[in-house]
Amino acid sequence: MTKIRHGRGFGHNDGANNMSMARQCGWLLMGLIVMPIIAGCMATKPATAPSTHHAANAVGKNTSIDRKVFDDTQTMQADKVGSDEHFRQWLAAQAGRQQAMLEYQQFLNDNLNATMPAMAQISTTARSWQACGDEPYAIPPRQLWDYLLPTLTVYNKLIQQGILPKDSRIRSVYRHGTLNSCAGGAAGSKHLLNAAIDIEVPSSMSMQAMFRLQDGLCQYWRDYGEQWQLGLGLYATGAIHLDTQGYRKWGMQFAQAGSVCHDLSNQSAYN
């Protein structure tokens, strides 16, 4: 076998080397022809579809979600909750919702001495509604409608005074007992009374802007919290809780000691 001499070009006049190099070129040419064909076959090979049986079992293994609820929650994407379009889809999904929601909206309009946020926001339930097999929106019982009025009034004041950004969004309001428990809410949660709102601020906010926001909320709580019986919860995630059911504050794990508002208070905290 002729040994290939590295570093010699195709123009060398050594016959044996020329033949060896020709063989190499032949193999190279064949590779250039064959490899795209193999790659094409691999690219067009159909992927194995996941088993729908296993997918359904994975969802239903530790929950009591029935097939209809499962299908509905897959259709209505969780990241769309709070948008007008998503809200309209939910209203249209069941007869009677539209009229009940109109009555609730009319009540708030007639009794709220401030700009009313979108119903798509103030009808939202818990962030974990989907995992809990529940609904993304809810119409609270009629006897609880009044509780939301002072809380929305404070929310509007915080927007007007520039403490909360104008593009803040309300993300969780009324929860019935089962959903509140599943979502990890406290037993005495003011969401059960339709008196609490959780607020999301823009995720694009810088850390410095978030600190200024928290300082502004703490100052408002010191100045006006007792007047409004304001409950203020500030969480590490950036989420903000407001209710008007008791002058208190808290932070992580619903503990007063975890509040970023450095102000002494003996009030107990409930989210």
C-alpha positions as protocol buffer text, in pm:
chain_id: "A"
residue {
  index: 1
  type: MET
  ca { x: 0 y: 0 z: 0 }
}
residue {
  index: 2
  type: THR
  ca { x: 134 y: 337 z: -96 }
}
residue {
  index: 3
  type: LYS
  ca { x: 191 y: 564 z: 198 }
}
residue {
  index: 4
  type: ILE
  ca { x: 29 y: 908 z: 162 }
}
residue {
  index: 5
  type: ARG
  ca { x: 279 y: 1186 z: 190 }
}
residue {
  index: 6
  type: HIS
  ca { x: 123 y: 1479 z: 373 }
}
residue {
  index: 7
  type: GLY
  ca { x: 192 y: 1825 z: 245 }
}
residue {
  index: 8
  type: ARG
  ca { x: 202 y: 1737 z: -130 }
}
residue {
  index: 9
  type: GLY
  ca { x: -43 y: 1886 z: -375 }
}
residue {
  index: 10
  type: PHE
  ca { x: -238 y: 1725 z: -660 }
}
residue {
  index: 11
  type: GLY
  ca { x: 23 y: 1850 z: -909 }
}
residue {
  index: 12
  type: HIS
  ca { x: 308 y: 1625 z: -791 }
}
residue {
  index: 13
  type: ASN
  ca { x: 431 y: 1389 z: -1066 }
}
residue {
  index: 14
  type: ASP
  ca { x: 462 y: 1080 z: -848 }
}
residue {
  index: 15
  type: GLY
  ca { x: 225 y: 823 z: -1012 }
}
residue {
  index: 16
  type: ALA
  ca { x: 154 y: 624 z: -699 }
}
residue {
  index: 17
  type: ASN
  ca { x: 78 y: 936 z: -505 }
}
residue {
  index: 18
  type: ASN
  ca { x: -145 y: 1062 z: -783 }
}
residue {
  index: 19
  type: MET
  ca { x: -344 y: 739 z: -776 }
}
residue {
  index: 20
  type: SER
  ca { x: -376 y: 756 z: -399 }
}
residue {
  index: 21
  type: MET
  ca { x: -491 y: 1112 z: -411 }
}
residue {
  index: 22
  type: ALA
  ca { x: -740 y: 1028 z: -684 }
}
residue {
  index: 23
  type: ARG
  ca { x: -886 y: 757 z: -463 }
}
residue {
  index: 24
  type: GLN
  ca { x: -920 y: 1004 z: -182 }
}
residue {
  index: 25
  type: CYS
  ca { x: -1095 y: 1248 z: -414 }
}
residue {
  index: 26
  type: GLY
  ca { x: -1328 y: 971 z: -525 }
}
residue {
  index: 27
  type: TRP
  ca { x: -1426 y: 888 z: -167 }
}
residue {
  index: 28
  type: LEU
  ca { x: -1467 y: 1256 z: -91 }
}
residue {
  index: 29
  type: LEU
  ca { x: -1693 y: 1304 z: -392 }
}
residue {
  index: 30
  type: MET
  ca { x: -1902 y: 1003 z: -296 }
}
residue {
  index: 31
  type: GLY
  ca { x: -1936 y: 1140 z: 57 }
}
residue {
  index: 32
  type: LEU
  ca { x: -2056 y: 1473 z: -75 }
}
residue {
  index: 33
  type: ILE
  ca { x: -2326 y: 1295 z: -275 }
}
residue {
  index: 34
  type: VAL
  ca { x: -2436 y: 1040 z: -15 }
}
residue {
  index: 35
  type: MET
  ca { x: -2435 y: 1252 z: 304 }
}
residue {
  index: 36
  type: PRO
  ca { x: -2704 y: 1498 z: 190 }
}
residue {
  index: 37
  type: ILE
  ca { x: -2926 y: 1203 z: 99 }
}
residue {
  index: 38
  type: ILE
  ca { x: -2881 y: 1050 z: 444 }
}
residue {
  index: 39
  type: ALA
  ca { x: -2939 y: 1386 z: 609 }
}
residue {
  index: 40
  type: GLY
  ca { x: -3252 y: 1434 z: 406 }
}
residue {
  index: 41
  type: CYS
  ca { x: -3388 y: 1097 z: 509 }
}
residue {
  index: 42
  type: MET
  ca { x: -3321 y: 1177 z: 873 }
}
residue {
  index: 43
  type: ALA
  ca { x: -3485 y: 1519 z: 843 }
}
residue {
  index: 44
  type: THR
  ca { x: -3799 y: 1377 z: 688 }
}
residue {
  index: 45
  type: LYS
  ca { x: -3836 y: 1095 z: 936 }
}
residue {
  index: 46
  type: PRO
  ca { x: -4162 y: 1160 z: 1125 }
}
residue {
  index: 47
  type: ALA
  ca { x: -4124 y: 1229 z: 1494 }
}
residue {
  index: 48
  type: THR
  ca { x: -4298 y: 991 z: 1730 }
}
residue {
  index: 49
  type: ALA
  ca { x: -4606 y: 1162 z: 1864 }
}
residue {
  index: 50
  type: PRO
  ca { x: -4647 y: 1160 z: 2242 }
}
residue {
  index: 51
  type: SER
  ca { x: -4915 y: 934 z: 2373 }
}
residue {
  index: 52
  type: THR
  ca { x: -5232 y: 1125 z: 2451 }
}
residue {
  index: 53
  type: HIS
  ca { x: -5324 y: 854 z: 2697 }
}
residue {
  index: 54
  type: HIS
  ca { x: -5012 y: 919 z: 2904 }
}
residue {
  index: 55
  type: ALA
  ca { x: -5056 y: 1297 z: 2876 }
}
residue {
  index: 56
  type: ALA
  ca { x: -5409 y: 1277 z: 3010 }
}
residue {
  index: 57
  type: ASN
  ca { x: -5302 y: 1049 z: 3293 }
}
residue {
  index: 58
  type: ALA
  ca { x: -5019 y: 1288 z: 3387 }
}
residue {
  index: 59
  type: VAL
  ca { x: -5265 y: 1574 z: 3425 }
}
residue {
  index: 60
  type: GLY
  ca { x: -5530 y: 1377 z: 3607 }
}
residue {
  index: 61
  type: LYS
  ca { x: -5306 y: 1171 z: 3829 }
}
residue {
  index: 62
  type: ASN
  ca { x: -5320 y: 1396 z: 4136 }
}
residue {
  index: 63
  type: THR
  ca { x: -5623 y: 1610 z: 4058 }
}
residue {
  index: 64
  type: SER
  ca { x: -5996 y: 1576 z: 4014 }
}
residue {
  index: 65
  type: ILE
  ca { x: -6002 y: 1778 z: 3690 }
}
residue {
  index: 66
  type: ASP
  ca { x: -6258 y: 1627 z: 3456 }
}
residue {
  index: 67
  type: ARG
  ca { x: -6216 y: 1601 z: 3080 }
}
residue {
  index: 68
  type: LYS
  ca { x: -6420 y: 1910 z: 2998 }
}
residue {
  index: 69
  type: VAL
  ca { x: -6237 y: 2135 z: 3243 }
}
residue {
  index: 70
  type: PHE
  ca { x: -5905 y: 1997 z: 3118 }
}
residue {
  index: 71
  type: ASP
  ca { x: -5992 y: 2078 z: 2757 }
}
residue {
  index: 72
  type: ASP
  ca { x: -6116 y: 2426 z: 2848 }
}
residue {
  index: 73
  type: THR
  ca { x: -5807 y: 2516 z: 3046 }
}
residue {
  index: 74
  type: GLN
  ca { x: -5579 y: 2400 z: 2766 }
}
residue {
  index: 75
  type: THR
  ca { x: -5768 y: 2617 z: 2517 }
}
residue {
  index: 76
  type: MET
  ca { x: -5759 y: 2927 z: 2739 }
}
residue {
  index: 77
  type: GLN
  ca { x: -5391 y: 3002 z: 2787 }
}
residue {
  index: 78
  type: ALA
  ca { x: -5293 y: 3110 z: 3135 }
}
residue {
  index: 79
  type: ASP
  ca { x: -5071 y: 3394 z: 3014 }
}
residue {
  index: 80
  type: LYS
  ca { x: -5374 y: 3559 z: 2847 }
}
residue {
  index: 81
  type: VAL
  ca { x: -5570 y: 3594 z: 3169 }
}
residue {
  index: 82
  type: GLY
  ca { x: -5673 y: 3954 z: 3227 }
}
residue {
  index: 83
  type: SER
  ca { x: -5687 y: 4047 z: 2859 }
}
residue {
  index: 84
  type: ASP
  ca { x: -6018 y: 4169 z: 2717 }
}
residue {
  index: 85
  type: GLU
  ca { x: -6026 y: 3899 z: 2449 }
}
residue {
  index: 86
  type: HIS
  ca { x: -5962 y: 3616 z: 2693 }
}
residue {
  index: 87
  type: PHE
  ca { x: -6225 y: 3758 z: 2929 }
}
residue {
  index: 88
  type: ARG
  ca { x: -6487 y: 3773 z: 2650 }
}
residue {
  index: 89
  type: GLN
  ca { x: -6416 y: 3411 z: 2558 }
}
residue {
  index: 90
  type: TRP
  ca { x: -6477 y: 3308 z: 2917 }
}
residue {
  index: 91
  type: LEU
  ca { x: -6801 y: 3506 z: 2936 }
}
residue {
  index: 92
  type: ALA
  ca { x: -6929 y: 3347 z: 2615 }
}
residue {
  index: 93
  type: ALA
  ca { x: -6845 y: 2994 z: 2729 }
}
residue {
  index: 94
  type: GLN
  ca { x: -7144 y: 2964 z: 2962 }
}
residue {
  index: 95
  type: ALA
  ca { x: -7497 y: 3102 z: 2936 }
}
residue {
  index: 96
  type: GLY
  ca { x: -7591 y: 3350 z: 3204 }
}
residue {
  index: 97
  type: ARG
  ca { x: -7243 y: 3480 z: 3276 }
}
residue {
  index: 98
  type: GLN
  ca { x: -7285 y: 3791 z: 3063 }
}
residue {
  index: 99
  type: GLN
  ca { x: -7593 y: 3916 z: 3248 }
}
residue {
  index: 100
  type: ALA
  ca { x: -7450 y: 3846 z: 3593 }
}
residue {
  index: 101
  type: MET
  ca { x: -7125 y: 4021 z: 3502 }
}
residue {
  index: 102
  type: LEU
  ca { x: -7313 y: 4322 z: 3364 }
}
residue {
  index: 103
  type: GLU
  ca { x: -7500 y: 4356 z: 3695 }
}
residue {
  index: 104
  type: TYR
  ca { x: -7173 y: 4338 z: 3890 }
}
residue {
  index: 105
  type: GLN
  ca { x: -7011 y: 4595 z: 3661 }
}
residue {
  index: 106
  type: GLN
  ca { x: -7310 y: 4829 z: 3693 }
}
residue {
  index: 107
  type: PHE
  ca { x: -7297 y: 4808 z: 4072 }
}
residue {
  index: 108
  type: LEU
  ca { x: -6927 y: 4900 z: 4077 }
}
residue {
  index: 109
  type: ASN
  ca { x: -6979 y: 5184 z: 3830 }
}
residue {
  index: 110
  type: ASP
  ca { x: -7264 y: 5328 z: 4036 }
}
residue {
  index: 111
  type: ASN
  ca { x: -7083 y: 5311 z: 4370 }
}
residue {
  index: 112
  type: LEU
  ca { x: -6715 y: 5365 z: 4295 }
}
residue {
  index: 113
  type: ASN
  ca { x: -6612 y: 5731 z: 4313 }
}
residue {
  index: 114
  type: ALA
  ca { x: -6307 y: 5668 z: 4099 }
}
residue {
  index: 115
  type: THR
  ca { x: -6200 y: 5530 z: 3766 }
}
residue {
  index: 116
  type: MET
  ca { x: -6286 y: 5162 z: 3751 }
}
residue {
  index: 117
  type: PRO
  ca { x: -6023 y: 4919 z: 3626 }
}
residue {
  index: 118
  type: ALA
  ca { x: -6118 y: 4678 z: 3349 }
}
residue {
  index: 119
  type: MET
  ca { x: -6358 y: 4400 z: 3449 }
}
residue {
  index: 120
  type: ALA
  ca { x: -6116 y: 4158 z: 3281 }
}
residue {
  index: 121
  type: GLN
  ca { x: -5874 y: 4240 z: 3564 }
}
residue {
  index: 122
  type: ILE
  ca { x: -6098 y: 4280 z: 3867 }
}
residue {
  index: 123
  type: SER
  ca { x: -6273 y: 3949 z: 3792 }
}
residue {
  index: 124
  type: THR
  ca { x: -5952 y: 3744 z: 3799 }
}
residue {
  index: 125
  type: THR
  ca { x: -5914 y: 3469 z: 4060 }
}
residue {
  index: 126
  type: ALA
  ca { x: -5590 y: 3302 z: 4173 }
}
residue {
  index: 127
  type: ARG
  ca { x: -5280 y: 3280 z: 3956 }
}
residue {
  index: 128
  type: SER
  ca { x: -5283 y: 2904 z: 4008 }
}
residue {
  index: 129
  type: TRP
  ca { x: -5645 y: 2860 z: 3894 }
}
residue {
  index: 130
  type: GLN
  ca { x: -5541 y: 2624 z: 3617 }
}
residue {
  index: 131
  type: ALA
  ca { x: -5337 y: 2392 z: 3840 }
}
residue {
  index: 132
  type: CYS
  ca { x: -5629 y: 2391 z: 4084 }
}
residue {
  index: 133
  type: GLY
  ca { x: -5878 y: 2293 z: 3812 }
}
residue {
  index: 134
  type: ASP
  ca { x: -6075 y: 2611 z: 3861 }
}
residue {
  index: 135
  type: GLU
  ca { x: -6181 y: 2918 z: 3661 }
}
residue {
  index: 136
  type: PRO
  ca { x: -5964 y: 3217 z: 3563 }
}
residue {
  index: 137
  type: TYR
  ca { x: -6247 y: 3461 z: 3644 }
}
residue {
  index: 138
  type: ALA
  ca { x: -6531 y: 3472 z: 3894 }
}
residue {
  index: 139
  type: ILE
  ca { x: -6838 y: 3676 z: 3984 }
}
residue {
  index: 140
  type: PRO
  ca { x: -6844 y: 3710 z: 4363 }
}
residue {
  index: 141
  type: PRO
  ca { x: -7165 y: 3652 z: 4560 }
}
residue {
  index: 142
  type: ARG
  ca { x: -7383 y: 3963 z: 4568 }
}
residue {
  index: 143
  type: GLN
  ca { x: -7338 y: 4016 z: 4941 }
}
residue {
  index: 144
  type: LEU
  ca { x: -6960 y: 4063 z: 4890 }
}
residue {
  index: 145
  type: TRP
  ca { x: -6970 y: 4331 z: 4620 }
}
residue {
  index: 146
  type: ASP
  ca { x: -6941 y: 4625 z: 4864 }
}
residue {
  index: 147
  type: TYR
  ca { x: -6611 y: 4501 z: 5007 }
}
residue {
  index: 148
  type: LEU
  ca { x: -6421 y: 4577 z: 4687 }
}
residue {
  index: 149
  type: LEU
  ca { x: -6515 y: 4947 z: 4670 }
}
residue {
  index: 150
  type: PRO
  ca { x: -6270 y: 5096 z: 4926 }
}
residue {
  index: 151
  type: THR
  ca { x: -5986 y: 4875 z: 4804 }
}
residue {
  index: 152
  type: LEU
  ca { x: -6033 y: 4992 z: 4445 }
}
residue {
  index: 153
  type: THR
  ca { x: -6051 y: 5351 z: 4571 }
}
residue {
  index: 154
  type: VAL
  ca { x: -5708 y: 5316 z: 4736 }
}
residue {
  index: 155
  type: TYR
  ca { x: -5572 y: 5149 z: 4422 }
}
residue {
  index: 156
  type: ASN
  ca { x: -5685 y: 5444 z: 4212 }
}
residue {
  index: 157
  type: LYS
  ca { x: -5529 y: 5694 z: 4454 }
}
residue {
  index: 158
  type: LEU
  ca { x: -5197 y: 5511 z: 4431 }
}
residue {
  index: 159
  type: ILE
  ca { x: -5214 y: 5531 z: 4051 }
}
residue {
  index: 160
  type: GLN
  ca { x: -5312 y: 5901 z: 4053 }
}
residue {
  index: 161
  type: GLN
  ca { x: -5033 y: 5993 z: 4293 }
}
residue {
  index: 162
  type: GLY
  ca { x: -4775 y: 5814 z: 4078 }
}
residue {
  index: 163
  type: ILE
  ca { x: -4688 y: 5562 z: 4348 }
}
residue {
  index: 164
  type: LEU
  ca { x: -4806 y: 5273 z: 4132 }
}
residue {
  index: 165
  type: PRO
  ca { x: -4718 y: 5276 z: 3760 }
}
residue {
  index: 166
  type: LYS
  ca { x: -5012 y: 5349 z: 3531 }
}
residue {
  index: 167
  type: ASP
  ca { x: -4958 y: 5017 z: 3354 }
}
residue {
  index: 168
  type: SER
  ca { x: -4993 y: 4815 z: 3674 }
}
residue {
  index: 169
  type: ARG
  ca { x: -5241 y: 4529 z: 3647 }
}
residue {
  index: 170
  type: ILE
  ca { x: -5476 y: 4368 z: 3896 }
}
residue {
  index: 171
  type: ARG
  ca { x: -5425 y: 3994 z: 3879 }
}
residue {
  index: 172
  type: SER
  ca { x: -5619 y: 3830 z: 4163 }
}
residue {
  index: 173
  type: VAL
  ca { x: -5932 y: 3941 z: 4348 }
}
residue {
  index: 174
  type: TYR
  ca { x: -6214 y: 3711 z: 4468 }
}
residue {
  index: 175
  type: ARG
  ca { x: -6146 y: 3345 z: 4551 }
}
residue {
  index: 176
  type: HIS
  ca { x: -6390 y: 3095 z: 4691 }
}
residue {
  index: 177
  type: GLY
  ca { x: -6270 y: 2881 z: 4981 }
}
residue {
  index: 178
  type: THR
  ca { x: -6159 y: 2573 z: 4785 }
}
residue {
  index: 179
  type: LEU
  ca { x: -5956 y: 2773 z: 4535 }
}
residue {
  index: 180
  type: ASN
  ca { x: -5800 y: 2989 z: 4806 }
}
residue {
  index: 181
  type: SER
  ca { x: -5687 y: 2680 z: 4994 }
}
residue {
  index: 182
  type: CYS
  ca { x: -5546 y: 2517 z: 4681 }
}
residue {
  index: 183
  type: ALA
  ca { x: -5366 y: 2840 z: 4586 }
}
residue {
  index: 184
  type: GLY
  ca { x: -5193 y: 2854 z: 4926 }
}
residue {
  index: 185
  type: GLY
  ca { x: -5393 y: 3149 z: 5060 }
}
residue {
  index: 186
  type: ALA
  ca { x: -5421 y: 3206 z: 5434 }
}
residue {
  index: 187
  type: ALA
  ca { x: -5729 y: 3078 z: 5613 }
}
residue {
  index: 188
  type: GLY
  ca { x: -5832 y: 3437 z: 5689 }
}
residue {
  index: 189
  type: SER
  ca { x: -5751 y: 3568 z: 5341 }
}
residue {
  index: 190
  type: LYS
  ca { x: -5937 y: 3886 z: 5248 }
}
residue {
  index: 191
  type: HIS
  ca { x: -5968 y: 3747 z: 4895 }
}
residue {
  index: 192
  type: LEU
  ca { x: -6247 y: 3533 z: 5039 }
}
residue {
  index: 193
  type: LEU
  ca { x: -6442 y: 3853 z: 5109 }
}
residue {
  index: 194
  type: ASN
  ca { x: -6375 y: 4005 z: 4767 }
}
residue {
  index: 195
  type: ALA
  ca { x: -6190 y: 4278 z: 4960 }
}
residue {
  index: 196
  type: ALA
  ca { x: -5833 y: 4218 z: 4839 }
}
residue {
  index: 197
  type: ILE
  ca { x: -5647 y: 4272 z: 4516 }
}
residue {
  index: 198
  type: ASP
  ca { x: -5306 y: 4146 z: 4409 }
}
residue {
  index: 199
  type: ILE
  ca { x: -5119 y: 4377 z: 4174 }
}
residue {
  index: 200
  type: GLU
  ca { x: -4853 y: 4306 z: 3914 }
}
residue {
  index: 201
  type: VAL
  ca { x: -4617 y: 4585 z: 3812 }
}
residue {
  index: 202
  type: PRO
  ca { x: -4431 y: 4585 z: 3477 }
}
residue {
  index: 203
  type: SER
  ca { x: -4161 y: 4319 z: 3469 }
}
residue {
  index: 204
  type: SER
  ca { x: -3931 y: 4567 z: 3292 }
}
residue {
  index: 205
  type: MET
  ca { x: -3896 y: 4780 z: 3606 }
}
residue {
  index: 206
  type: SER
  ca { x: -3539 y: 4819 z: 3726 }
}
residue {
  index: 207
  type: MET
  ca { x: -3438 y: 4720 z: 4077 }
}
residue {
  index: 208
  type: GLN
  ca { x: -3398 y: 5087 z: 4170 }
}
residue {
  index: 209
  type: ALA
  ca { x: -3750 y: 5166 z: 4041 }
}
residue {
  index: 210
  type: MET
  ca { x: -3889 y: 4873 z: 4240 }
}
residue {
  index: 211
  type: PHE
  ca { x: -3724 y: 5003 z: 4559 }
}
residue {
  index: 212
  type: ARG
  ca { x: -3873 y: 5348 z: 4498 }
}
residue {
  index: 213
  type: LEU
  ca { x: -4213 y: 5190 z: 4441 }
}
residue {
  index: 214
  type: GLN
  ca { x: -4194 y: 4997 z: 4767 }
}
residue {
  index: 215
  type: ASP
  ca { x: -4077 y: 5306 z: 4957 }
}
residue {
  index: 216
  type: GLY
  ca { x: -4374 y: 5500 z: 4817 }
}
residue {
  index: 217
  type: LEU
  ca { x: -4619 y: 5230 z: 4919 }
}
residue {
  index: 218
  type: CYS
  ca { x: -4472 y: 5211 z: 5268 }
}
residue {
  index: 219
  type: GLN
  ca { x: -4498 y: 5587 z: 5309 }
}
residue {
  index: 220
  type: TYR
  ca { x: -4859 y: 5585 z: 5192 }
}
residue {
  index: 221
  type: TRP
  ca { x: -4931 y: 5304 z: 5439 }
}
residue {
  index: 222
  type: ARG
  ca { x: -4779 y: 5512 z: 5724 }
}
residue {
  index: 223
  type: ASP
  ca { x: -4968 y: 5828 z: 5626 }
}
residue {
  index: 224
  type: TYR
  ca { x: -5308 y: 5689 z: 5530 }
}
residue {
  index: 225
  type: GLY
  ca { x: -5309 y: 5322 z: 5625 }
}
residue {
  index: 226
  type: GLU
  ca { x: -5495 y: 5362 z: 5951 }
}
residue {
  index: 227
  type: GLN
  ca { x: -5755 y: 5582 z: 5785 }
}
residue {
  index: 228
  type: TRP
  ca { x: -5825 y: 5322 z: 5519 }
}
residue {
  index: 229
  type: GLN
  ca { x: -5758 y: 5019 z: 5742 }
}
residue {
  index: 230
  type: LEU
  ca { x: -5506 y: 4928 z: 5476 }
}
residue {
  index: 231
  type: GLY
  ca { x: -5344 y: 4588 z: 5459 }
}
residue {
  index: 232
  type: LEU
  ca { x: -5022 y: 4601 z: 5255 }
}
residue {
  index: 233
  type: GLY
  ca { x: -4829 y: 4293 z: 5150 }
}
residue {
  index: 234
  type: LEU
  ca { x: -4504 y: 4328 z: 4954 }
}
residue {
  index: 235
  type: TYR
  ca { x: -4347 y: 4012 z: 4821 }
}
residue {
  index: 236
  type: ALA
  ca { x: -4001 y: 3930 z: 4686 }
}
residue {
  index: 237
  type: THR
  ca { x: -4158 y: 3842 z: 4350 }
}
residue {
  index: 238
  type: GLY
  ca { x: -4266 y: 4205 z: 4308 }
}
residue {
  index: 239
  type: ALA
  ca { x: -4634 y: 4121 z: 4366 }
}
residue {
  index: 240
  type: ILE
  ca { x: -4832 y: 4365 z: 4581 }
}
residue {
  index: 241
  type: HIS
  ca { x: -5136 y: 4288 z: 4796 }
}
residue {
  index: 242
  type: LEU
  ca { x: -5388 y: 4553 z: 4902 }
}
residue {
  index: 243
  type: ASP
  ca { x: -5701 y: 4523 z: 5111 }
}
residue {
  index: 244
  type: THR
  ca { x: -5899 y: 4753 z: 5341 }
}
residue {
  index: 245
  type: GLN
  ca { x: -5982 y: 4509 z: 5618 }
}
residue {
  index: 246
  type: GLY
  ca { x: -5730 y: 4600 z: 5886 }
}
residue {
  index: 247
  type: TYR
  ca { x: -5426 y: 4826 z: 5934 }
}
residue {
  index: 248
  type: ARG
  ca { x: -5129 y: 4590 z: 5901 }
}
residue {
  index: 249
  type: LYS
  ca { x: -4837 y: 4502 z: 5676 }
}
residue {
  index: 250
  type: TRP
  ca { x: -4633 y: 4194 z: 5591 }
}
residue {
  index: 251
  type: GLY
  ca { x: -4382 y: 4044 z: 5353 }
}
residue {
  index: 252
  type: MET
  ca { x: -4257 y: 3694 z: 5292 }
}
residue {
  index: 253
  type: GLN
  ca { x: -4460 y: 3409 z: 5442 }
}
residue {
  index: 254
  type: PHE
  ca { x: -4730 y: 3662 z: 5540 }
}
residue {
  index: 255
  type: ALA
  ca { x: -4515 y: 3768 z: 5835 }
}
residue {
  index: 256
  type: GLN
  ca { x: -4506 y: 4122 z: 5971 }
}
residue {
  index: 257
  type: ALA
  ca { x: -4133 y: 4082 z: 6039 }
}
residue {
  index: 258
  type: GLY
  ca { x: -4074 y: 4020 z: 5669 }
}
residue {
  index: 259
  type: SER
  ca { x: -4221 y: 4354 z: 5560 }
}
residue {
  index: 260
  type: VAL
  ca { x: -3988 y: 4597 z: 5384 }
}
residue {
  index: 261
  type: CYS
  ca { x: -4182 y: 4881 z: 5554 }
}
residue {
  index: 262
  type: HIS
  ca { x: -3969 y: 4952 z: 5859 }
}
residue {
  index: 263
  type: ASP
  ca { x: -4244 y: 5059 z: 6092 }
}
residue {
  index: 264
  type: LEU
  ca { x: -4348 y: 4898 z: 6420 }
}
residue {
  index: 265
  type: SER
  ca { x: -4693 y: 4741 z: 6432 }
}
residue {
  index: 266
  type: ASN
  ca { x: -4848 y: 4475 z: 6646 }
}
residue {
  index: 267
  type: GLN
  ca { x: -5116 y: 4394 z: 6392 }
}
residue {
  index: 268
  type: SER
  ca { x: -5131 y: 4037 z: 6264 }
}
residue {
  index: 269
  type: ALA
  ca { x: -5123 y: 3986 z: 5888 }
}
residue {
  index: 270
  type: TYR
  ca { x: -5346 y: 3786 z: 5662 }
}
residue {
  index: 271
  type: ASN
  ca { x: -5317 y: 3782 z: 5285 }
}
